PDB file of C-alpha atoms in Angstrom:
ATOM      1  CA  MET A 159      11.127 -13.544 -86.587  1.00  0.00           C
ATOM      2  CA  SER A 160      12.070  -9.964 -87.285  1.00  0.00           C
ATOM      3  CA  THR A 161      12.726  -7.454 -84.531  1.00  0.00           C
ATOM      4  CA  PHE A 162       9.784  -5.366 -85.690  1.00  0.00           C
ATOM      5  CA  LEU A 163       7.361  -8.296 -85.399  1.00  0.00           C
ATOM      6  CA  LYS A 164       8.655  -9.103 -81.898  1.00  0.00           C
ATOM      7  CA  ALA A 165       7.970  -5.535 -80.832  1.00  0.00           C
ATOM      8  CA  ILE A 166       4.404  -5.707 -82.196  1.00  0.00           C
ATOM      9  CA  LEU A 167       3.698  -8.950 -80.281  1.00  0.00           C
ATOM     10  CA  PHE A 168       5.115  -7.469 -77.026  1.00  0.00           C
ATOM     11  CA  VAL A 169       2.836  -4.417 -77.265  1.00  0.00           C
ATOM     12  CA  VAL A 170      -0.224  -6.605 -77.940  1.00  0.00           C
ATOM     13  CA  ALA A 171       0.571  -8.864 -74.953  1.00  0.00           C
ATOM     14  CA  TRP A 172       0.985  -5.872 -72.654  1.00  0.00           C
ATOM     15  CA  LEU A 173      -2.369  -4.392 -73.754  1.00  0.00           C
ATOM     16  CA  VAL A 174      -4.144  -7.724 -73.114  1.00  0.00           C
ATOM     17  CA  PHE A 175      -2.620  -7.941 -69.588  1.00  0.00           C
ATOM     18  CA  ALA A 176      -3.562  -4.346 -68.746  1.00  0.00           C
ATOM     19  CA  PHE A 177      -7.147  -4.862 -69.936  1.00  0.00           C
ATOM     20  CA  ALA A 178      -7.537  -8.045 -67.888  1.00  0.00           C
ATOM     21  CA  THR A 179      -6.171  -6.371 -64.742  1.00  0.00           C
ATOM     22  CA  PHE A 180      -8.513  -3.397 -65.071  1.00  0.00           C
ATOM     23  CA  THR A 181     -11.520  -5.646 -65.744  1.00  0.00           C
ATOM     24  CA  PHE A 182     -11.113  -7.902 -62.709  1.00  0.00           C
ATOM     25  CA  CYS A 183      -9.873  -5.286 -60.202  1.00  0.00           C
ATOM     26  CA  ILE A 184     -13.241  -3.636 -59.626  1.00  0.00           C
ATOM     27  CA  GLU A 185     -13.376  -3.525 -55.772  1.00  0.00           C
ATOM     28  CA  PRO A 186     -11.055  -0.964 -54.118  1.00  0.00           C
ATOM     29  CA  GLU A 187      -9.778  -3.623 -51.724  1.00  0.00           C
ATOM     30  CA  CYS A 188      -8.452  -5.600 -54.684  1.00  0.00           C
ATOM     31  CA  CYS A 189      -5.618  -3.268 -55.509  1.00  0.00           C
ATOM     32  CA  GLY A 190      -5.633  -0.644 -52.756  1.00  0.00           C
ATOM     33  CA  VAL A 191      -7.182   2.033 -54.970  1.00  0.00           C
ATOM     34  CA  ARG A 192      -9.909   4.366 -53.738  1.00  0.00           C
ATOM     35  CA  GLY A 193     -12.711   5.469 -56.010  1.00  0.00           C
ATOM     36  CA  ASP A 194     -10.744   8.588 -56.839  1.00  0.00           C
ATOM     37  CA  GLY A 195      -7.809   6.509 -58.043  1.00  0.00           C
ATOM     38  CA  ILE A 196      -5.498   7.369 -55.121  1.00  0.00           C
ATOM     39  CA  VAL A 197      -3.636   4.437 -53.600  1.00  0.00           C
ATOM     40  CA  ASP A 198      -4.193   4.082 -49.835  1.00  0.00           C
ATOM     41  CA  GLU A 199      -1.785   2.706 -47.273  1.00  0.00           C
ATOM     42  CA  GLU A 200      -3.097  -0.036 -44.993  1.00  0.00           C
ATOM     43  CA  ILE A 201      -5.614   1.428 -42.527  1.00  0.00           C
ATOM     44  CA  ILE A 202      -4.998   0.402 -38.891  1.00  0.00           C
ATOM     45  CA  ASP A 203      -7.674   1.019 -36.308  1.00  0.00           C
ATOM     46  CA  PRO A 204      -6.437   3.303 -33.502  1.00  0.00           C
ATOM     47  CA  PRO A 205      -6.051   1.679 -30.077  1.00  0.00           C
ATOM     48  CA  PRO A 206      -9.077   2.030 -27.815  1.00  0.00           C
ATOM     49  CA  ALA A 207      -9.009   4.911 -25.359  1.00  0.00           C
ATOM     50  CA  VAL A 208      -7.768   3.967 -21.897  1.00  0.00           C
ATOM     51  CA  SER A 209     -10.675   3.952 -19.479  1.00  0.00           C
ATOM     52  CA  ASN A 210     -10.273   5.616 -16.093  1.00  0.00           C
ATOM     53  CA  ASP A 211     -13.363   4.259 -14.376  1.00  0.00           C
ATOM     54  CA  TYR A 212     -11.628   4.170 -10.995  1.00  0.00           C
ATOM     55  CA  ALA A 213     -11.090   6.491  -8.046  1.00  0.00           C
ATOM     56  CA  ILE A 214      -7.293   6.724  -7.801  1.00  0.00           C
ATOM     57  CA  VAL A 215      -5.049   5.188 -10.448  1.00  0.00           C
ATOM     58  CA  SER A 216      -1.473   5.108 -11.669  1.00  0.00           C
ATOM     59  CA  ARG A 217       0.718   3.307 -14.195  1.00  0.00           C
ATOM     60  CA  LEU A 218       3.656   1.010 -13.640  1.00  0.00           C
ATOM     61  CA  ASN A 219       6.900   2.925 -12.931  1.00  0.00           C
ATOM     62  CA  ASP A 220       4.996   6.226 -13.153  1.00  0.00           C
ATOM     63  CA  GLN A 221       5.013   8.635 -10.210  1.00  0.00           C
ATOM     64  CA  GLU A 222       1.886  10.433 -11.395  1.00  0.00           C
ATOM     65  CA  VAL A 223      -1.326   9.657  -9.530  1.00  0.00           C
ATOM     66  CA  LEU A 224      -4.556  10.316 -11.419  1.00  0.00           C
ATOM     67  CA  ASP A 225      -8.018  10.840 -10.006  1.00  0.00           C
ATOM     68  CA  GLY A 226     -10.591   8.895 -11.984  1.00  0.00           C
ATOM     69  CA  ALA A 227     -14.307   9.038 -12.591  1.00  0.00           C
ATOM     70  CA  LEU A 228     -15.148   7.598  -9.167  1.00  0.00           C
ATOM     71  CA  TRP A 229     -12.885   9.930  -7.181  1.00  0.00           C
ATOM     72  CA  PRO A 230     -15.385  12.774  -6.513  1.00  0.00           C
ATOM     73  CA  ALA A 231     -17.851  10.365  -4.912  1.00  0.00           C
ATOM     74  CA  LEU A 232     -15.151   8.641  -2.847  1.00  0.00           C
ATOM     75  CA  ARG A 233     -13.696  11.961  -1.736  1.00  0.00           C
ATOM     76  CA  ASP A 234     -17.117  13.173  -0.595  1.00  0.00           C
ATOM     77  CA  GLN A 235     -17.561   9.926   1.309  1.00  0.00           C
ATOM     78  CA  LEU A 236     -14.207  10.297   3.088  1.00  0.00           C
ATOM     79  CA  LEU A 237     -14.920  13.922   4.003  1.00  0.00           C
ATOM     80  CA  GLY A 238     -18.335  12.953   5.337  1.00  0.00           C
ATOM     81  CA  GLU A 239     -16.856  10.193   7.485  1.00  0.00           C
ATOM     82  CA  TYR A 240     -14.289  12.610   8.874  1.00  0.00           C
ATOM     83  CA  ARG A 241     -16.954  15.181   9.797  1.00  0.00           C
ATOM     84  CA  GLU A 242     -18.941  12.494  11.614  1.00  0.00           C
ATOM     85  CA  ASN A 243     -15.909  11.472  13.679  1.00  0.00           C
ATOM     86  CA  PRO A 244     -13.040  13.996  13.525  1.00  0.00           C
ATOM     87  CA  ASP A 245     -11.080  12.068  16.163  1.00  0.00           C
ATOM     88  CA  GLN A 246     -10.364   9.116  13.890  1.00  0.00           C
ATOM     89  CA  GLU A 247      -7.303   8.724  11.699  1.00  0.00           C
ATOM     90  CA  LEU A 248      -7.231   7.983   7.967  1.00  0.00           C
ATOM     91  CA  ASP A 249      -4.645   5.496   6.740  1.00  0.00           C
ATOM     92  CA  ILE A 250      -3.764   5.841   3.047  1.00  0.00           C
ATOM     93  CA  TYR A 251      -2.048   2.818   1.534  1.00  0.00           C
ATOM     94  CA  GLY A 252      -0.100   3.655  -1.608  1.00  0.00           C
ATOM     95  CA  HIS A 253       0.199   0.611  -3.856  1.00  0.00           C
ATOM     96  CA  TYR A 254       3.340  -0.448  -5.682  1.00  0.00           C
ATOM     97  CA  TYR A 255       4.889  -3.433  -7.438  1.00  0.00           C
ATOM     98  CA  ALA A 256       8.275  -4.980  -6.755  1.00  0.00           C
ATOM     99  CA  GLY A 257      10.905  -3.483  -9.030  1.00  0.00           C
ATOM    100  CA  GLU A 258       9.338  -0.035  -9.351  1.00  0.00           C
ATOM    101  CA  PRO A 259      12.014   2.618  -8.727  1.00  0.00           C
ATOM    102  CA  ALA A 260      11.729   4.420  -5.394  1.00  0.00           C
ATOM    103  CA  PRO A 261      11.552   8.222  -5.802  1.00  0.00           C
ATOM    104  CA  GLU A 262      14.261  10.158  -4.019  1.00  0.00           C
ATOM    105  CA  GLY A 263      13.549  10.450  -0.314  1.00  0.00           C
ATOM    106  CA  PHE A 264      11.037   7.582  -0.229  1.00  0.00           C
ATOM    107  CA  GLU A 265      11.393   3.973   0.841  1.00  0.00           C
ATOM    108  CA  ASN A 266       9.374   2.792  -2.158  1.00  0.00           C
ATOM    109  CA  MET A 267       6.926   4.011  -4.784  1.00  0.00           C
ATOM    110  CA  GLY A 268       3.996   3.126  -2.520  1.00  0.00           C
ATOM    111  CA  PHE A 269       4.914   5.760   0.058  1.00  0.00           C
ATOM    112  CA  TYR A 270       5.268   8.353  -2.694  1.00  0.00           C
ATOM    113  CA  ARG A 271       1.845   7.550  -4.151  1.00  0.00           C
ATOM    114  CA  ALA A 272       0.272   7.690  -0.694  1.00  0.00           C
ATOM    115  CA  GLU A 273       1.707  11.182  -0.196  1.00  0.00           C
ATOM    116  CA  GLU A 274       0.354  12.278  -3.582  1.00  0.00           C
ATOM    117  CA  ILE A 275      -3.104  10.953  -2.691  1.00  0.00           C
ATOM    118  CA  LYS A 276      -2.908  12.759   0.650  1.00  0.00           C
ATOM    119  CA  LYS A 277      -2.537  16.070  -1.213  1.00  0.00           C
ATOM    120  CA  LEU A 278      -5.976  15.494  -2.754  1.00  0.00           C
ATOM    121  CA  LEU A 279      -7.578  15.487   0.716  1.00  0.00           C
ATOM    122  CA  VAL A 280      -5.648  18.156   2.629  1.00  0.00           C
ATOM    123  CA  PRO A 281      -6.741  20.622   4.026  1.00  0.00           C
ATOM    124  CA  ASP A 282     -10.333  19.308   4.101  1.00  0.00           C
ATOM    125  CA  ILE A 283      -8.950  16.507   6.240  1.00  0.00           C
ATOM    126  CA  PRO A 284      -6.086  17.858   8.400  1.00  0.00           C
ATOM    127  CA  ALA A 285      -2.652  16.518   7.515  1.00  0.00           C
ATOM    128  CA  ASP A 286      -2.072  15.310  11.081  1.00  0.00           C
ATOM    129  CA  LYS A 287      -5.141  13.078  10.755  1.00  0.00           C
ATOM    130  CA  ILE A 288      -3.686  11.206   7.779  1.00  0.00           C
ATOM    131  CA  VAL A 289      -1.021   8.496   7.919  1.00  0.00           C
ATOM    132  CA  THR A 290       0.636   7.469   4.655  1.00  0.00           C
ATOM    133  CA  LEU A 291       1.617   3.819   4.322  1.00  0.00           C
ATOM    134  CA  SER A 292       2.645   1.498   1.512  1.00  0.00           C
ATOM    135  CA  ARG A 293       1.370  -1.853   0.324  1.00  0.00           C
ATOM    136  CA  ARG A 294       3.132  -4.018  -2.239  1.00  0.00           C
ATOM    137  CA  LEU A 295       0.876  -5.794  -4.715  1.00  0.00           C
ATOM    138  CA  ASP A 296       1.706  -9.418  -5.466  1.00  0.00           C
ATOM    139  CA  THR A 297      -0.675  -9.760  -8.412  1.00  0.00           C
ATOM    140  CA  ALA A 298       0.573  -9.980 -12.003  1.00  0.00           C
ATOM    141  CA  LYS A 299       2.141  -6.712 -13.113  1.00  0.00           C
ATOM    142  CA  PRO A 300      -0.041  -4.598 -15.428  1.00  0.00           C
ATOM    143  CA  GLY A 301       1.041  -3.438 -18.856  1.00  0.00           C
ATOM    144  CA  ALA A 302       3.014  -0.228 -19.235  1.00  0.00           C
ATOM    145  CA  ASP A 303      -0.039   1.830 -20.285  1.00  0.00           C
ATOM    146  CA  GLU A 304      -2.580   0.021 -18.138  1.00  0.00           C
ATOM    147  CA  LEU A 305      -4.268   1.965 -15.351  1.00  0.00           C
ATOM    148  CA  TRP A 306      -4.650   0.248 -11.990  1.00  0.00           C
ATOM    149  CA  VAL A 307      -5.800   1.160  -8.492  1.00  0.00           C
ATOM    150  CA  ALA A 308      -3.010   3.164  -6.847  1.00  0.00           C
ATOM    151  CA  GLY A 309      -4.310   3.404  -3.303  1.00  0.00           C
ATOM    152  CA  THR A 310      -6.818   2.309  -0.698  1.00  0.00           C
ATOM    153  CA  PHE A 311      -8.146   3.901   2.477  1.00  0.00           C
ATOM    154  CA  ASN A 312      -8.913   2.744   5.992  1.00  0.00           C
ATOM    155  CA  TRP A 313     -10.187   4.646   9.020  1.00  0.00           C
ATOM    156  CA  GLN A 314      -8.632   3.822  12.382  1.00  0.00           C
ATOM    157  CA  GLU A 315      -9.950   4.681  15.803  1.00  0.00           C
ATOM    158  CA  VAL A 316      -7.285   6.547  17.760  1.00  0.00           C
ATOM    159  CA  ASP A 317      -6.706   5.112  21.202  1.00  0.00           C
ATOM    160  CA  GLY A 318      -7.970   7.327  23.976  1.00  0.00           C
ATOM    161  CA  GLY A 319      -6.886   7.478  27.575  1.00  0.00           C
ATOM    162  CA  GLY A 320      -4.949  10.724  27.395  1.00  0.00           C
ATOM    163  CA  GLY A 321      -1.638   8.917  27.440  1.00  0.00           C
ATOM    164  CA  GLY A 322      -0.350  10.705  24.359  1.00  0.00           C
ATOM    165  CA  PRO A 323       1.920   9.133  21.761  1.00  0.00           C
ATOM    166  CA  ALA A 324       4.335   6.395  22.708  1.00  0.00           C
ATOM    167  CA  PRO A 325       7.778   7.727  23.686  1.00  0.00           C
ATOM    168  CA  ILE A 326      10.406   7.472  20.968  1.00  0.00           C
ATOM    169  CA  ILE A 327      12.859   5.979  23.459  1.00  0.00           C
ATOM    170  CA  GLU A 328      12.155   3.732  26.438  1.00  0.00           C
ATOM    171  CA  LEU A 329      14.696   2.381  28.922  1.00  0.00           C
ATOM    172  CA  ASP A 330      14.290  -0.879  30.813  1.00  0.00           C
ATOM    173  CA  SER A 331      17.358  -1.983  32.833  1.00  0.00           C
ATOM    174  CA  ASN A 332      19.768  -3.348  30.194  1.00  0.00           C
ATOM    175  CA  GLU A 333      17.393  -2.753  27.277  1.00  0.00           C
ATOM    176  CA  ILE A 334      16.525   0.275  25.182  1.00  0.00           C
ATOM    177  CA  ILE A 335      13.528   0.459  22.851  1.00  0.00           C
ATOM    178  CA  ILE A 336      13.795   2.953  19.994  1.00  0.00           C
ATOM    179  CA  ARG A 337      10.566   3.632  18.112  1.00  0.00           C
ATOM    180  CA  PHE A 338      10.255   4.720  14.497  1.00  0.00           C
ATOM    181  CA  PRO A 339       7.682   7.081  12.958  1.00  0.00           C
ATOM    182  CA  PHE A 340       5.062   5.525  10.702  1.00  0.00           C
ATOM    183  CA  ASP A 341       6.333   2.811   8.378  1.00  0.00           C
ATOM    184  CA  ALA A 342       9.727   4.055   7.290  1.00  0.00           C
ATOM    185  CA  ASP A 343      13.220   3.639   8.619  1.00  0.00           C
ATOM    186  CA  THR A 344      13.923   7.174   9.768  1.00  0.00           C
ATOM    187  CA  LYS A 345      16.698   9.346   8.378  1.00  0.00           C
ATOM    188  CA  GLN A 346      16.788  11.583  11.443  1.00  0.00           C
ATOM    189  CA  VAL A 347      17.702  10.808  15.040  1.00  0.00           C
ATOM    190  CA  ALA A 348      15.688  12.231  17.915  1.00  0.00           C
ATOM    191  CA  PRO A 349      17.911  14.094  20.424  1.00  0.00           C
ATOM    192  CA  ALA A 350      17.018  11.665  23.225  1.00  0.00           C
ATOM    193  CA  VAL A 351      18.024   8.684  21.085  1.00  0.00           C
ATOM    194  CA  ASP A 352      21.245  10.319  19.925  1.00  0.00           C
ATOM    195  CA  SER A 353      22.193  11.201  23.495  1.00  0.00           C
ATOM    196  CA  TYR A 354      21.586   7.708  24.829  1.00  0.00           C
ATOM    197  CA  LEU A 355      23.421   5.981  21.977  1.00  0.00           C
ATOM    198  CA  GLY A 356      26.371   8.313  22.546  1.00  0.00           C
ATOM    199  CA  LYS A 357      26.540   7.256  26.198  1.00  0.00           C
ATOM    200  CA  LEU A 358      26.159   3.599  25.224  1.00  0.00           C
ATOM    201  CA  ALA A 359      29.018   3.884  22.717  1.00  0.00           C
ATOM    202  CA  GLU A 360      31.270   5.374  25.412  1.00  0.00           C
ATOM    203  CA  ARG A 361      30.353   2.519  27.756  1.00  0.00           C
ATOM    204  CA  LEU A 362      31.181  -0.102  25.130  1.00  0.00           C
ATOM    205  CA  LYS A 363      34.628   1.418  24.668  1.00  0.00           C
ATOM    206  CA  LEU A 364      35.389   0.788  28.346  1.00  0.00           C
ATOM    207  CA  THR A 365      33.837  -2.667  28.809  1.00  0.00           C
ATOM    208  CA  ASP A 366      33.747  -6.075  27.146  1.00  0.00           C
ATOM    209  CA  GLU A 367      29.975  -6.022  26.794  1.00  0.00           C
ATOM    210  CA  ASN A 368      28.260  -6.977  23.560  1.00  0.00           C
ATOM    211  CA  VAL A 369      25.166  -5.433  22.040  1.00  0.00           C
ATOM    212  CA  SER A 370      22.407  -7.156  20.092  1.00  0.00           C
ATOM    213  CA  ILE A 371      19.916  -5.068  18.113  1.00  0.00           C
ATOM    214  CA  THR A 372      16.620  -6.469  16.830  1.00  0.00           C
ATOM    215  CA  GLY A 373      14.423  -4.589  14.376  1.00  0.00           C
ATOM    216  CA  HIS A 374      10.623  -4.894  14.491  1.00  0.00           C
ATOM    217  CA  THR A 375       7.724  -3.647  12.349  1.00  0.00           C
ATOM    218  CA  ASP A 376       3.948  -3.478  12.360  1.00  0.00           C
ATOM    219  CA  ASN A 377       1.947  -5.749  10.046  1.00  0.00           C
ATOM    220  CA  VAL A 378       1.551  -3.320   7.134  1.00  0.00           C
ATOM    221  CA  ASP A 379       2.938  -4.728   3.859  1.00  0.00           C
ATOM    222  CA  THR A 380       4.191  -8.288   3.256  1.00  0.00           C
ATOM    223  CA  ASP A 381       6.131 -10.560   5.613  1.00  0.00           C
ATOM    224  CA  ALA A 382       9.188 -10.463   3.347  1.00  0.00           C
ATOM    225  CA  TYR A 383       9.163  -6.678   3.089  1.00  0.00           C
ATOM    226  CA  ASN A 384       8.761  -6.244   6.850  1.00  0.00           C
ATOM    227  CA  LEU A 385      11.640  -8.624   7.485  1.00  0.00           C
ATOM    228  CA  ARG A 386      13.883  -6.404   5.358  1.00  0.00           C
ATOM    229  CA  LEU A 387      12.508  -3.243   6.973  1.00  0.00           C
ATOM    230  CA  GLY A 388      13.220  -4.590  10.456  1.00  0.00           C
ATOM    231  CA  GLN A 389      16.793  -5.368   9.410  1.00  0.00           C
ATOM    232  CA  ARG A 390      17.282  -1.839   8.090  1.00  0.00           C
ATOM    233  CA  ARG A 391      16.098  -0.437  11.408  1.00  0.00           C
ATOM    234  CA  ALA A 392      18.528  -2.593  13.360  1.00  0.00           C
ATOM    235  CA  ASP A 393      21.388  -1.680  11.016  1.00  0.00           C
ATOM    236  CA  PHE A 394      20.455   1.999  11.277  1.00  0.00           C
ATOM    237  CA  VAL A 395      20.924   1.959  15.062  1.00  0.00           C
ATOM    238  CA  ARG A 396      24.144  -0.075  14.774  1.00  0.00           C
ATOM    239  CA  ASP A 397      25.622   2.433  12.338  1.00  0.00           C
ATOM    240  CA  ILE A 398      24.981   5.282  14.791  1.00  0.00           C
ATOM    241  CA  LEU A 399      26.793   3.403  17.553  1.00  0.00           C
ATOM    242  CA  VAL A 400      29.753   2.643  15.290  1.00  0.00           C
ATOM    243  CA  ARG A 401      30.010   6.275  14.176  1.00  0.00           C
ATOM    244  CA  LYS A 402      30.170   7.239  17.841  1.00  0.00           C
ATOM    245  CA  GLY A 403      33.097   4.895  18.420  1.00  0.00           C
ATOM    246  CA  ALA A 404      31.493   1.624  19.559  1.00  0.00           C
ATOM    247  CA  PRO A 405      33.419  -1.506  18.435  1.00  0.00           C
ATOM    248  CA  ALA A 406      31.584  -2.869  15.385  1.00  0.00           C
ATOM    249  CA  ASP A 407      32.693  -6.457  16.072  1.00  0.00           C
ATOM    250  CA  ARG A 408      30.716  -6.503  19.323  1.00  0.00           C
ATOM    251  CA  ILE A 409      27.415  -5.434  17.778  1.00  0.00           C
ATOM    252  CA  THR A 410      25.054  -7.914  16.120  1.00  0.00           C
ATOM    253  CA  THR A 411      21.813  -7.142  14.307  1.00  0.00           C
ATOM    254  CA  LYS A 412      18.803  -9.149  13.220  1.00  0.00           C
ATOM    255  CA  SER A 413      15.169  -8.654  12.232  1.00  0.00           C
ATOM    256  CA  ASP A 414      11.986 -10.162  13.627  1.00  0.00           C
ATOM    257  CA  GLY A 415       9.874  -8.280  11.086  1.00  0.00           C
ATOM    258  CA  GLU A 416       6.231  -8.278  12.155  1.00  0.00           C
ATOM    259  CA  SER A 417       6.441 -11.598  14.020  1.00  0.00           C
ATOM    260  CA  ASN A 418       6.874 -10.232  17.549  1.00  0.00           C
ATOM    261  CA  PRO A 419       4.401  -7.385  18.189  1.00  0.00           C
ATOM    262  CA  THR A 420       4.081  -5.838  21.628  1.00  0.00           C
ATOM    263  CA  ALA A 421       0.661  -4.305  20.919  1.00  0.00           C
ATOM    264  CA  THR A 422      -2.287  -4.708  18.585  1.00  0.00           C
ATOM    265  CA  ASN A 423      -1.806  -3.788  14.938  1.00  0.00           C
ATOM    266  CA  GLY A 424      -5.486  -2.863  14.732  1.00  0.00           C
ATOM    267  CA  THR A 425      -4.953   0.724  15.901  1.00  0.00           C
ATOM    268  CA  SER A 426      -2.569   3.522  15.021  1.00  0.00           C
ATOM    269  CA  ALA A 427      -1.185   3.659  18.564  1.00  0.00           C
ATOM    270  CA  GLY A 428      -0.606  -0.087  18.571  1.00  0.00           C
ATOM    271  CA  ARG A 429       1.249  -0.015  15.273  1.00  0.00           C
ATOM    272  CA  GLN A 430       3.438   2.792  16.582  1.00  0.00           C
ATOM    273  CA  LEU A 431       4.457   0.634  19.546  1.00  0.00           C
ATOM    274  CA  ASN A 432       5.397  -2.193  17.188  1.00  0.00           C
ATOM    275  CA  ARG A 433       7.666  -0.093  14.949  1.00  0.00           C
ATOM    276  CA  ARG A 434      10.834  -0.309  16.989  1.00  0.00           C
ATOM    277  CA  ALA A 435      14.411  -1.453  17.410  1.00  0.00           C
ATOM    278  CA  VAL A 436      15.355  -3.157  20.668  1.00  0.00           C
ATOM    279  CA  VAL A 437      18.950  -2.728  21.870  1.00  0.00           C
ATOM    280  CA  ARG A 438      20.134  -5.216  24.507  1.00  0.00           C
ATOM    281  CA  LEU A 439      23.355  -5.272  26.497  1.00  0.00           C
ATOM    282  CA  ASN A 440      24.863  -8.727  26.891  1.00  0.00           C
ATOM    283  CA  GLU A 441      27.701  -9.698  29.219  1.00  0.00           C
TER     284      GLU A 441
END
């Protein structure tokens, strides 16, 4: 067959194929062609908008706290309850999940979120009437973009009796009780505590006495978290003694967590009594 004839047959075959393709590709979906002849890329539906039908929400590993659709009503409710009884105290529990990074200056993300929520209420509710706490959530972690409830609220009756707040330091023969503010292991030392620990360190230099320090907490947060928090409190006091010259090998620390309260955890004053480190002198 001549080259010319082969060329003629090739052209005829190509025309037949093109005609068949055009005839059977009528619907745009068949070949990705719109009615105007322009080829479309695959169309992907956009993700649904994230709903914020909550009061206070956040996202995993995100410091930002958002007020949702239900926040105005909840805020009005909280303000109304405060006006009815201005002597009560509002506890704000900031929620967090294990593994979330703690912002600088905060024990965990929960405390940070509680402080951010507090800003939404002050000054309508005085700052000294609000206690910020943290609560770790043990449910399955949400997705990165999923909104979830970032905080809860609870009113507490403040104990009366005119006794005032519990002292930060309390002496009882060979025992000293050091109390901690709110739920955190403090970064500052009250002058009375610093003075007593200085005297105790000097005494330990001159004697063979041993010291045991036990850290305690209230019942806010989980048992495991409170056990660690109690240990940090005990270690915090030990480190002060060592810096003041007390022999480190004669100081032991442990934590009882929330297992040994000295007062009820149902009131603010009771929880304050339970947040403590007990220092005991042993022969």
